[in-house]
mmCIF file of N, CA and C in Angstrom:
data_model
loop_
_atom_site.group_PDB
_atom_site.id
_atom_site.type_symbol
_atom_site.label_atom_id
_atom_site.label_comp_id
_atom_site.label_asym_id
_atom_site.label_seq_id
_atom_site.Cartn_x
_atom_site.Cartn_y
_atom_site.Cartn_z
ATOM 1 N N MET A 495 -5.652 -30.714 -15.891
ATOM 2 C CA MET A 495 -5.474 -29.309 -15.637
ATOM 3 C C MET A 495 -5.494 -28.588 -16.986
ATOM 4 N N ASN A 496 -6.299 -27.507 -17.100
ATOM 5 C CA ASN A 496 -6.379 -26.805 -18.376
ATOM 6 C C ASN A 496 -5.182 -25.870 -18.567
ATOM 7 N N ALA A 497 -5.058 -25.325 -19.772
ATOM 8 C CA ALA A 497 -3.889 -24.508 -20.131
ATOM 9 C C ALA A 497 -3.782 -23.253 -19.276
ATOM 10 N N VAL A 498 -4.918 -22.637 -18.942
ATOM 11 C CA VAL A 498 -4.895 -21.428 -18.116
ATOM 12 C C VAL A 498 -4.379 -21.751 -16.722
ATOM 13 N N ALA A 499 -4.842 -22.853 -16.154
ATOM 14 C CA ALA A 499 -4.387 -23.251 -14.816
ATOM 15 C C ALA A 499 -2.893 -23.548 -14.813
ATOM 16 N N VAL A 500 -2.408 -24.187 -15.862
ATOM 17 C CA VAL A 500 -0.977 -24.489 -15.962
ATOM 18 C C VAL A 500 -0.182 -23.192 -16.057
ATOM 19 N N GLN A 501 -0.648 -22.266 -16.885
ATOM 20 C CA GLN A 501 0.057 -20.998 -17.044
ATOM 21 C C GLN A 501 0.069 -20.216 -15.730
ATOM 22 N N GLU A 502 -1.075 -20.169 -15.029
ATOM 23 C CA GLU A 502 -1.130 -19.469 -13.749
ATOM 24 C C GLU A 502 -0.176 -20.101 -12.747
ATOM 25 N N ARG A 503 -0.108 -21.406 -12.754
ATOM 26 C CA ARG A 503 0.763 -22.109 -11.825
ATOM 27 C C ARG A 503 2.234 -21.825 -12.118
ATOM 28 N N LEU A 504 2.570 -21.681 -13.391
ATOM 29 C CA LEU A 504 3.947 -21.396 -13.779
ATOM 30 C C LEU A 504 4.361 -19.985 -13.377
ATOM 31 N N GLN A 505 3.417 -19.054 -13.267
ATOM 32 C CA GLN A 505 3.730 -17.675 -12.927
ATOM 33 C C GLN A 505 3.961 -17.469 -11.433
ATOM 34 N N VAL A 506 3.564 -18.414 -10.612
ATOM 35 C CA VAL A 506 3.739 -18.281 -9.170
ATOM 36 C C VAL A 506 5.216 -18.426 -8.832
ATOM 37 N N GLN A 507 5.735 -17.440 -8.133
ATOM 38 C CA GLN A 507 7.135 -17.435 -7.721
ATOM 39 C C GLN A 507 7.246 -17.947 -6.292
ATOM 40 N N ARG A 508 8.340 -18.591 -5.988
ATOM 41 C CA ARG A 508 8.639 -19.016 -4.624
ATOM 42 C C ARG A 508 9.903 -18.287 -4.202
ATOM 43 N N VAL A 509 9.793 -17.557 -3.116
ATOM 44 C CA VAL A 509 10.930 -16.777 -2.630
ATOM 45 C C VAL A 509 11.146 -17.116 -1.162
ATOM 46 N N ASN A 510 12.378 -17.444 -0.812
ATOM 47 C CA ASN A 510 12.721 -17.704 0.584
ATOM 48 C C ASN A 510 13.118 -16.400 1.251
ATOM 49 N N VAL A 511 12.501 -16.138 2.393
ATOM 50 C CA VAL A 511 12.841 -14.954 3.176
ATOM 51 C C VAL A 511 13.130 -15.390 4.602
ATOM 52 N N GLU A 512 13.881 -14.573 5.303
ATOM 53 C CA GLU A 512 14.167 -14.856 6.705
ATOM 54 C C GLU A 512 13.584 -13.728 7.543
ATOM 55 N N ILE A 513 12.745 -14.112 8.492
ATOM 56 C CA ILE A 513 12.108 -13.152 9.385
ATOM 57 C C ILE A 513 12.368 -13.610 10.810
ATOM 58 N N MET A 514 13.061 -12.787 11.560
ATOM 59 C CA MET A 514 13.401 -13.084 12.958
ATOM 60 C C MET A 514 14.103 -14.434 13.088
ATOM 61 N N GLY A 515 15.000 -14.718 12.159
ATOM 62 C CA GLY A 515 15.783 -15.944 12.219
ATOM 63 C C GLY A 515 15.093 -17.185 11.688
ATOM 64 N N GLU A 516 13.857 -17.068 11.265
ATOM 65 C CA GLU A 516 13.098 -18.199 10.709
ATOM 66 C C GLU A 516 13.004 -18.038 9.199
ATOM 67 N N ARG A 517 13.195 -19.146 8.480
ATOM 68 C CA ARG A 517 13.053 -19.112 7.020
ATOM 69 C C ARG A 517 11.609 -19.409 6.632
ATOM 70 N N TYR A 518 11.110 -18.621 5.699
ATOM 71 C CA TYR A 518 9.763 -18.805 5.176
ATOM 72 C C TYR A 518 9.840 -18.818 3.658
ATOM 73 N N THR A 519 9.030 -19.671 3.044
ATOM 74 C CA THR A 519 8.896 -19.661 1.598
ATOM 75 C C THR A 519 7.585 -18.963 1.278
ATOM 76 N N ILE A 520 7.698 -17.869 0.554
ATOM 77 C CA ILE A 520 6.520 -17.088 0.188
ATOM 78 C C ILE A 520 6.244 -17.328 -1.287
ATOM 79 N N ARG A 521 5.001 -17.684 -1.575
ATOM 80 C CA ARG A 521 4.591 -17.914 -2.959
ATOM 81 C C ARG A 521 3.710 -16.762 -3.402
ATOM 82 N N GLY A 522 3.956 -16.301 -4.610
ATOM 83 C CA GLY A 522 3.134 -15.225 -5.146
ATOM 84 C C GLY A 522 3.480 -14.963 -6.596
ATOM 85 N N ASP A 523 2.651 -14.174 -7.245
ATOM 86 C CA ASP A 523 2.908 -13.872 -8.650
ATOM 87 C C ASP A 523 3.636 -12.545 -8.827
ATOM 88 N N ALA A 524 4.032 -11.918 -7.724
ATOM 89 C CA ALA A 524 4.772 -10.657 -7.795
ATOM 90 C C ALA A 524 6.238 -10.925 -8.124
ATOM 91 N N ASP A 525 6.936 -9.868 -8.465
ATOM 92 C CA ASP A 525 8.362 -9.942 -8.748
ATOM 93 C C ASP A 525 9.097 -10.494 -7.524
ATOM 94 N N PRO A 526 10.005 -11.438 -7.705
ATOM 95 C CA PRO A 526 10.732 -12.018 -6.569
ATOM 96 C C PRO A 526 11.467 -10.973 -5.726
ATOM 97 N N GLY A 527 11.994 -9.941 -6.367
ATOM 98 C CA GLY A 527 12.661 -8.873 -5.623
ATOM 99 C C GLY A 527 11.702 -8.141 -4.706
ATOM 100 N N TYR A 528 10.484 -7.945 -5.196
ATOM 101 C CA TYR A 528 9.459 -7.289 -4.386
ATOM 102 C C TYR A 528 9.072 -8.161 -3.193
ATOM 103 N N ILE A 529 8.883 -9.441 -3.444
ATOM 104 C CA ILE A 529 8.526 -10.366 -2.362
ATOM 105 C C ILE A 529 9.623 -10.377 -1.307
ATOM 106 N N ALA A 530 10.885 -10.400 -1.735
ATOM 107 C CA ALA A 530 12.007 -10.371 -0.791
ATOM 108 C C ALA A 530 12.005 -9.074 0.009
ATOM 109 N N GLU A 531 11.683 -7.961 -0.636
ATOM 110 C CA GLU A 531 11.630 -6.664 0.054
ATOM 111 C C GLU A 531 10.521 -6.650 1.100
ATOM 112 N N VAL A 532 9.388 -7.253 0.785
ATOM 113 C CA VAL A 532 8.304 -7.361 1.767
ATOM 114 C C VAL A 532 8.791 -8.142 2.984
ATOM 115 N N GLY A 533 9.483 -9.243 2.751
ATOM 116 C CA GLY A 533 10.033 -10.032 3.853
ATOM 117 C C GLY A 533 11.006 -9.229 4.698
ATOM 118 N N ARG A 534 11.888 -8.468 4.050
ATOM 119 C CA ARG A 534 12.842 -7.625 4.788
ATOM 120 C C ARG A 534 12.121 -6.562 5.606
ATOM 121 N N PHE A 535 11.065 -5.999 5.025
ATOM 122 C CA PHE A 535 10.293 -4.971 5.721
ATOM 123 C C PHE A 535 9.659 -5.535 6.991
ATOM 124 N N VAL A 536 9.034 -6.697 6.873
ATOM 125 C CA VAL A 536 8.404 -7.330 8.038
ATOM 126 C C VAL A 536 9.458 -7.671 9.087
ATOM 127 N N ASP A 537 10.589 -8.212 8.659
ATOM 128 C CA ASP A 537 11.672 -8.543 9.584
ATOM 129 C C ASP A 537 12.142 -7.297 10.328
ATOM 130 N N GLU A 538 12.352 -6.228 9.594
ATOM 131 C CA GLU A 538 12.811 -4.979 10.203
ATOM 132 C C GLU A 538 11.807 -4.459 11.224
ATOM 133 N N ARG A 539 10.526 -4.483 10.856
ATOM 134 C CA ARG A 539 9.489 -3.976 11.762
ATOM 135 C C ARG A 539 9.373 -4.837 13.012
ATOM 136 N N MET A 540 9.490 -6.157 12.858
ATOM 137 C CA MET A 540 9.427 -7.040 14.025
ATOM 138 C C MET A 540 10.611 -6.795 14.948
ATOM 139 N N ARG A 541 11.785 -6.607 14.378
ATOM 140 C CA ARG A 541 12.981 -6.355 15.191
ATOM 141 C C ARG A 541 12.875 -5.022 15.937
ATOM 142 N N GLU A 542 12.348 -4.001 15.272
ATOM 143 C CA GLU A 542 12.150 -2.708 15.929
ATOM 144 C C GLU A 542 11.211 -2.849 17.121
ATOM 145 N N LEU A 543 10.114 -3.558 16.923
ATOM 146 C CA LEU A 543 9.138 -3.739 17.994
ATOM 147 C C LEU A 543 9.714 -4.591 19.116
ATOM 148 N N LYS A 544 10.482 -5.604 18.768
ATOM 149 C CA LYS A 544 11.112 -6.458 19.777
ATOM 150 C C LYS A 544 12.069 -5.641 20.637
ATOM 151 N N ASP A 545 12.854 -4.768 20.010
ATOM 152 C CA ASP A 545 13.791 -3.928 20.751
ATOM 153 C C ASP A 545 13.068 -2.948 21.674
ATOM 154 N N ALA A 546 11.901 -2.480 21.243
ATOM 155 C CA ALA A 546 11.146 -1.504 22.028
ATOM 156 C C ALA A 546 10.312 -2.147 23.127
ATOM 157 N N SER A 547 9.993 -3.427 23.000
ATOM 158 C CA SER A 547 9.114 -4.110 23.957
ATOM 159 C C SER A 547 9.738 -5.437 24.346
ATOM 160 N N SER A 548 10.222 -5.517 25.553
ATOM 161 C CA SER A 548 10.867 -6.764 25.976
ATOM 162 C C SER A 548 9.844 -7.772 26.482
ATOM 163 N N GLY A 549 10.194 -9.034 26.354
ATOM 164 C CA GLY A 549 9.382 -10.099 26.926
ATOM 165 C C GLY A 549 8.178 -10.526 26.118
ATOM 166 N N LEU A 550 8.056 -10.088 24.875
ATOM 167 C CA LEU A 550 6.918 -10.503 24.062
ATOM 168 C C LEU A 550 7.174 -11.885 23.471
ATOM 169 N N SER A 551 6.136 -12.707 23.462
ATOM 170 C CA SER A 551 6.259 -14.000 22.783
ATOM 171 C C SER A 551 6.342 -13.746 21.282
ATOM 172 N N ARG A 552 6.831 -14.724 20.562
ATOM 173 C CA ARG A 552 6.953 -14.597 19.107
ATOM 174 C C ARG A 552 5.580 -14.352 18.475
ATOM 175 N N ALA A 553 4.567 -15.050 18.952
ATOM 176 C CA ALA A 553 3.217 -14.888 18.401
ATOM 177 C C ALA A 553 2.686 -13.482 18.677
ATOM 178 N N ARG A 554 2.860 -13.007 19.899
ATOM 179 C CA ARG A 554 2.378 -11.663 20.246
ATOM 180 C C ARG A 554 3.145 -10.605 19.445
ATOM 181 N N LEU A 555 4.446 -10.810 19.285
ATOM 182 C CA LEU A 555 5.262 -9.890 18.504
ATOM 183 C C LEU A 555 4.771 -9.833 17.056
ATOM 184 N N ALA A 556 4.444 -10.984 16.490
ATOM 185 C CA ALA A 556 3.944 -11.038 15.112
ATOM 186 C C ALA A 556 2.610 -10.309 14.985
ATOM 187 N N VAL A 557 1.720 -10.524 15.954
ATOM 188 C CA VAL A 557 0.407 -9.873 15.903
ATOM 189 C C VAL A 557 0.558 -8.363 16.059
ATOM 190 N N LEU A 558 1.374 -7.923 17.005
ATOM 191 C CA LEU A 558 1.568 -6.487 17.199
ATOM 192 C C LEU A 558 2.221 -5.839 15.977
ATOM 193 N N THR A 559 3.129 -6.549 15.346
ATOM 194 C CA THR A 559 3.741 -6.039 14.120
ATOM 195 C C THR A 559 2.688 -5.899 13.030
ATOM 196 N N ALA A 560 1.843 -6.908 12.892
ATOM 197 C CA ALA A 560 0.771 -6.852 11.891
ATOM 198 C C ALA A 560 -0.168 -5.682 12.173
ATOM 199 N N ILE A 561 -0.495 -5.460 13.440
ATOM 200 C CA ILE A 561 -1.370 -4.341 13.809
ATOM 201 C C ILE A 561 -0.709 -3.013 13.456
ATOM 202 N N ASN A 562 0.579 -2.873 13.765
ATOM 203 C CA ASN A 562 1.288 -1.628 13.450
ATOM 204 C C ASN A 562 1.337 -1.370 11.949
ATOM 205 N N ILE A 563 1.624 -2.411 11.173
ATOM 206 C CA ILE A 563 1.682 -2.251 9.716
ATOM 207 C C ILE A 563 0.289 -1.930 9.171
ATOM 208 N N ALA A 564 -0.746 -2.596 9.688
ATOM 209 C CA ALA A 564 -2.116 -2.319 9.250
ATOM 210 C C ALA A 564 -2.511 -0.886 9.597
ATOM 211 N N ASP A 565 -2.100 -0.416 10.775
ATOM 212 C CA ASP A 565 -2.383 0.961 11.182
ATOM 213 C C ASP A 565 -1.760 1.946 10.196
ATOM 214 N N GLU A 566 -0.511 1.723 9.838
ATOM 215 C CA GLU A 566 0.155 2.597 8.868
ATOM 216 C C GLU A 566 -0.568 2.586 7.526
ATOM 217 N N LEU A 567 -0.951 1.401 7.076
ATOM 218 C CA LEU A 567 -1.657 1.276 5.805
ATOM 219 C C LEU A 567 -2.976 2.042 5.833
ATOM 220 N N LEU A 568 -3.749 1.864 6.906
ATOM 221 C CA LEU A 568 -5.040 2.543 6.995
ATOM 222 C C LEU A 568 -4.874 4.050 7.088
ATOM 223 N N GLN A 569 -3.842 4.516 7.811
ATOM 224 C CA GLN A 569 -3.591 5.953 7.877
ATOM 225 C C GLN A 569 -3.248 6.508 6.496
ATOM 226 N N GLU A 570 -2.451 5.761 5.731
ATOM 227 C CA GLU A 570 -2.116 6.179 4.368
ATOM 228 C C GLU A 570 -3.370 6.247 3.502
ATOM 229 N N ARG A 571 -4.228 5.249 3.630
ATOM 230 C CA ARG A 571 -5.463 5.243 2.839
ATOM 231 C C ARG A 571 -6.340 6.428 3.201
ATOM 232 N N MET A 572 -6.447 6.715 4.498
ATOM 233 C CA MET A 572 -7.258 7.844 4.934
ATOM 234 C C MET A 572 -6.664 9.154 4.421
ATOM 235 N N ALA A 573 -5.346 9.270 4.458
ATOM 236 C CA ALA A 573 -4.690 10.476 3.947
ATOM 237 C C ALA A 573 -4.939 10.617 2.451
ATOM 238 N N ASP A 574 -4.887 9.495 1.732
ATOM 239 C CA ASP A 574 -5.153 9.527 0.294
ATOM 240 C C ASP A 574 -6.581 9.972 0.017
ATOM 241 N N ARG A 575 -7.518 9.495 0.824
ATOM 242 C CA ARG A 575 -8.911 9.906 0.650
ATOM 243 C C ARG A 575 -9.054 11.391 0.907
ATOM 244 N N GLY A 576 -8.345 11.878 1.917
ATOM 245 C CA GLY A 576 -8.379 13.309 2.207
ATOM 246 C C GLY A 576 -7.851 14.107 1.039
ATOM 247 N N ASP A 577 -6.775 13.644 0.446
ATOM 248 C CA ASP A 577 -6.219 14.313 -0.724
ATOM 249 C C ASP A 577 -7.196 14.243 -1.886
ATOM 250 N N SER A 578 -7.873 13.117 -2.026
ATOM 251 C CA SER A 578 -8.839 12.957 -3.109
ATOM 252 C C SER A 578 -9.993 13.926 -2.940
ATOM 253 N N GLU A 579 -10.438 14.104 -1.701
ATOM 254 C CA GLU A 579 -11.532 15.037 -1.445
ATOM 255 C C GLU A 579 -11.102 16.456 -1.777
ATOM 256 N N ALA A 580 -9.892 16.827 -1.371
ATOM 257 C CA ALA A 580 -9.388 18.161 -1.676
ATOM 258 C C ALA A 580 -9.248 18.338 -3.182
ATOM 259 N N THR A 581 -8.735 17.324 -3.850
ATOM 260 C CA THR A 581 -8.585 17.384 -5.304
ATOM 261 C C THR A 581 -9.944 17.530 -5.971
ATOM 262 N N GLU A 582 -10.923 16.785 -5.495
ATOM 263 C CA GLU A 582 -12.270 16.864 -6.064
ATOM 264 C C GLU A 582 -12.856 18.257 -5.864
ATOM 265 N N GLN A 583 -12.619 18.873 -4.714
ATOM 266 C CA GLN A 583 -13.115 20.228 -4.469
ATOM 267 C C GLN A 583 -12.475 21.223 -5.432
ATOM 268 N N VAL A 584 -11.180 21.072 -5.654
ATOM 269 C CA VAL A 584 -10.489 21.951 -6.598
ATOM 270 C C VAL A 584 -11.049 21.748 -8.002
ATOM 271 N N LEU A 585 -11.269 20.487 -8.391
ATOM 272 C CA LEU A 585 -11.831 20.213 -9.718
ATOM 273 C C LEU A 585 -13.223 20.822 -9.870
ATOM 274 N N GLN A 586 -14.056 20.704 -8.842
ATOM 275 C CA GLN A 586 -15.402 21.268 -8.908
ATOM 276 C C GLN A 586 -15.345 22.783 -9.040
ATOM 277 N N ARG A 587 -14.484 23.409 -8.253
ATOM 278 C CA ARG A 587 -14.341 24.867 -8.324
ATOM 279 C C ARG A 587 -13.813 25.284 -9.696
ATOM 280 N N THR A 588 -12.867 24.539 -10.218
ATOM 281 C CA THR A 588 -12.326 24.832 -11.545
ATOM 282 C C THR A 588 -13.411 24.714 -12.603
ATOM 283 N N ARG A 589 -14.240 23.676 -12.506
ATOM 284 C CA ARG A 589 -15.345 23.508 -13.466
ATOM 285 C C ARG A 589 -16.325 24.679 -13.377
ATOM 286 N N GLN A 590 -16.597 25.129 -12.139
ATOM 287 C CA GLN A 590 -17.499 26.268 -11.962
ATOM 288 C C GLN A 590 -16.925 27.522 -12.616
ATOM 289 N N LEU A 591 -15.637 27.751 -12.410
ATOM 290 C CA LEU A 591 -15.003 28.922 -13.005
ATOM 291 C C LEU A 591 -14.995 28.833 -14.526
ATOM 292 N N ILE A 592 -14.730 27.644 -15.056
ATOM 293 C CA ILE A 592 -14.759 27.458 -16.510
ATOM 294 C C ILE A 592 -16.159 27.724 -17.039
ATOM 295 N N SER A 593 -17.159 27.246 -16.318
ATOM 296 C CA SER A 593 -18.542 27.459 -16.729
ATOM 297 C C SER A 593 -18.877 28.950 -16.736
ATOM 298 N N LEU A 594 -18.445 29.658 -15.696
ATOM 299 C CA LEU A 594 -18.690 31.097 -15.638
ATOM 300 C C LEU A 594 -17.960 31.825 -16.766
ATOM 301 N N LEU A 595 -16.751 31.389 -17.066
ATOM 302 C CA LEU A 595 -16.018 31.984 -18.189
ATOM 303 C C LEU A 595 -16.744 31.727 -19.502
ATOM 304 N N ASP A 596 -17.221 30.481 -19.678
ATOM 305 C CA ASP A 596 -17.951 30.128 -20.900
ATOM 306 C C ASP A 596 -19.213 30.966 -21.058
ATOM 307 N N GLU A 597 -19.879 31.239 -19.942
ATOM 308 C CA GLU A 597 -21.121 32.003 -19.979
ATOM 309 C C GLU A 597 -20.852 33.500 -20.081
ATOM 310 N N GLY A 598 -19.602 33.899 -19.953
ATOM 311 C CA GLY A 598 -19.255 35.313 -20.045
ATOM 312 C C GLY A 598 -19.589 36.084 -18.786
ATOM 313 N N LEU A 599 -19.832 35.382 -17.692
ATOM 314 C CA LEU A 599 -20.176 36.065 -16.455
ATOM 315 C C LEU A 599 -18.952 36.647 -15.760
ATOM 316 N N ILE A 600 -17.792 36.093 -16.021
ATOM 317 C CA ILE A 600 -16.565 36.669 -15.485
ATOM 318 C C ILE A 600 -15.528 36.728 -16.594
ATOM 319 N N GLY A 601 -14.628 37.665 -16.474
ATOM 320 C CA GLY A 601 -13.544 37.759 -17.443
ATOM 321 C C GLY A 601 -13.959 38.493 -18.701
ATOM 322 N N ASP A 602 -13.019 38.610 -19.620
ATOM 323 C CA ASP A 602 -13.221 39.289 -20.895
ATOM 324 C C ASP A 602 -13.930 38.345 -21.856
ATOM 325 N N THR A 603 -15.032 38.810 -22.434
ATOM 326 C CA THR A 603 -15.775 37.949 -23.348
ATOM 327 C C THR A 603 -15.211 37.980 -24.753
ATOM 328 N N GLU A 604 -14.310 38.931 -25.042
ATOM 329 C CA GLU A 604 -13.694 38.987 -26.364
ATOM 330 C C GLU A 604 -12.343 38.309 -26.318
ATOM 331 N N PHE A 605 -12.055 37.501 -27.325
ATOM 332 C CA PHE A 605 -10.776 36.795 -27.370
ATOM 333 C C PHE A 605 -9.906 37.385 -28.426
#
């Protein structure tokens, strides 16, 4: 194993989380506190869905939770894109106004 592979392997964290009463070991290079928070978030979301929908199997509950979390993520991404488009429009308009000011077409040409 080369030095880079050894170093990468040493950076991988193992964090135990409990989701719906089951213990899972999650491996990743993120901060252990962050990994634990992700586990708590998933546990909380699964419990909320379980309380709202009776009789779901554990597998179905996990899939529906994943779908709900993915839906939230995609909605956030779409909202961010919308904000980016609005920001880009403002930037374009600002550039146009700056260009008009530079050309002396609007505003006072004497400083």
